């Protein structure tokens, strides 16, 4: 049966699937992962490419999912991840296949990813200063990340979005510089509010810089005009009023949650279906698949899980409970 939609009990349609291909990472960003890393999943517990592709086909063919984003952990540390991109692309070459990466391996991988069918890319970059980068990512790979961004561009992975997690006192003095970079290079910079999904439990509301404050700082220098988005998304997007290339977007998960229009669902590296970043439970699909169930059976489990999607998260409300998994274990 084709193109039934995945609808939850609040009437939202899920058509944007994020697939985590690994929980491992070669960085240790302070807002995401502890310095010593995490307890990594065993190889056998991670979905194989064939298993991911089977689920992707189900989501696309049966439920009309149009956007698939590969993420992690760091997706480029998964060996031959470009083969998975090719497998997903062969389901439907018009699919919007994207990736979120820290960029450090892009010089080696960008062309292969493009040739396999990756359409767009988001690269995380939180500072334009090498010394600060070492403090934030706990890595000395700043130069390689900058070169990776260039490699993505050369490979034709365009448009490029840069993800910046803004933390008070750490990098919030750079937001105007990032807006200038967007204008100079034609990137869209997405300013992301720091969410309570870090592995070290360092999150406090005081470290969150509300998107409106960032927008004010940018507009002092570069007036913005809203960008009319044809598809719903987490970011409020703007172009520059003077017609300069590039743009900015704000992901205000903490100060102005976008839950009422959320169309995202997530598959963790071990095959857990999550309906929200902040879900306190997930629906395990791996053992079900490995036990040999049919697509109809699997589809029934998926539909029931999506129906139960939470109305929204409760950050800053008394009932908020931090999920047991951090961002890299979920797949941001
Ligand atoms: N390793 C890849 C990367 O960093 O781009 C992909 C996975 S990472 C978990 C996905 C995105 O989540 C990145 O843009 C990262 O900056 C963001 N992120 C991680 N922890 C976060 C947090 N606590 N709050 C907000 N964004 C976070
Ligand atoms: Fe790794 Fe991405 Fe988390 Fe940084 S944000 S530690 S690059 S998974």
Coordinates of N, CA, C and O and ligand atoms in Angstrom, one line a residue, residues 31-32 71-75 100-102 124 163 165 192-195 197-198 327-328 332, ligand 1:
X31 N 28.8 20.6 24.6 CA 27.4 20.6 24.7 C 26.8 19.3 24.3 O 25.5 19.1 24.3
X32 N 27.6 18.3 24.0 CA 27.1 17.0 23.5 C 27.6 15.8 24.2 O 26.9 15.0 24.7
X71 N 22.7 11.2 10.3 CA 23.4 11.9 11.4 C 24.0 10.9 12.3 O 24.2 9.7 12.0
X72 N 24.4 11.4 13.5 CA 25.0 10.4 14.4 C 25.0 11.0 15.8 O 24.2 11.9 16.1
X73 N 25.9 10.7 16.6 CA 27.4 10.6 16.4 C 27.8 11.3 15.1 O 27.1 12.1 14.6
X74 N 29.0 10.9 14.7 CA 29.5 11.5 13.5 C 29.3 10.6 12.3 O 30.0 9.5 12.3
X75 N 28.4 10.9 11.4 CA 28.1 9.9 10.4 C 29.3 9.5 9.5 O 29.3 8.4 9.0
X100 N 24.1 15.7 8.4 CA 24.7 16.6 9.4 C 26.0 16.0 9.9 O 26.0 14.9 10.3
X101 N 27.1 16.8 9.7 CA 28.4 16.3 10.0 C 29.2 17.4 10.7 O 29.0 18.6 10.5
X102 N 30.3 16.9 11.4 CA 31.2 17.9 12.0 C 32.2 18.3 10.9 O 33.0 19.2 11.2
X124 N 28.6 21.4 11.2 CA 28.5 22.1 12.4 C 29.8 22.9 12.6 O 30.9 22.4 12.4
X163 N 25.8 24.9 11.1 CA 25.0 24.8 12.4 C 25.9 25.3 13.5 O 27.0 24.8 13.7
X165 N 25.9 26.0 17.6 CA 25.2 26.0 18.9 C 25.7 27.2 19.7 O 26.9 27.3 19.9
X192 N 21.6 27.6 16.8 CA 20.8 26.7 17.5 C 20.9 26.9 19.0 O 22.0 27.1 19.6
X193 N 19.8 27.0 19.7 CA 19.8 27.2 21.1 C 20.3 25.9 21.8 O 19.9 24.8 21.4
X194 N 21.1 26.1 22.8 CA 21.7 25.0 23.6 C 20.6 24.2 24.3 O 19.8 24.8 25.1
X195 N 20.5 22.9 24.0 CA 19.4 22.1 24.6 C 19.9 21.2 25.7 O 21.1 20.8 25.6
X197 N 20.5 18.3 26.3 CA 20.8 16.9 25.8 C 22.2 16.6 25.8 O 22.7 15.8 25.0
X198 N 23.0 17.3 26.6 CA 24.4 17.1 26.7 C 24.7 15.9 27.6 O 24.0 15.6 28.5
X327 N 22.5 13.8 23.0 CA 22.2 14.1 21.6 C 22.9 13.1 20.6 O 22.3 12.7 19.7
X328 N 24.2 12.8 20.9 CA 24.9 11.9 20.0 C 24.3 10.5 20.0 O 24.5 9.7 19.1
X332 N 21.1 13.9 16.4 CA 20.5 15.2 16.4 C 20.2 15.7 15.0 O 20.6 15.1 14.0
Ligands
LIG1 N1 28.4 14.9 14.6 C1 27.5 15.6 13.7 C2 27.6 17.1 13.9 O1 28.0 17.5 15.0 O2 27.2 17.8 13.0 C3 26.1 15.1 13.7 C4 25.5 14.8 15.0 S1 25.3 16.2 16.1 C5 24.6 15.4 17.5 C6 23.9 17.0 15.3 C7 23.7 18.4 15.7 O3 23.3 18.5 17.0 C8 25.0 19.3 15.6 O4 24.7 20.4 14.8 C9 25.3 19.7 17.0 O5 25.8 20.9 17.0 C10 23.9 19.7 17.6 N2 23.9 19.5 19.1 C11 24.6 18.6 19.8 N3 24.3 18.7 21.1 C12 23.5 19.8 21.2 C13 22.8 20.4 22.3 N4 23.0 20.0 23.6 N5 22.0 21.5 22.1 C14 21.8 21.9 20.8 N6 22.4 21.3 19.7 C15 23.2 20.3 19.9

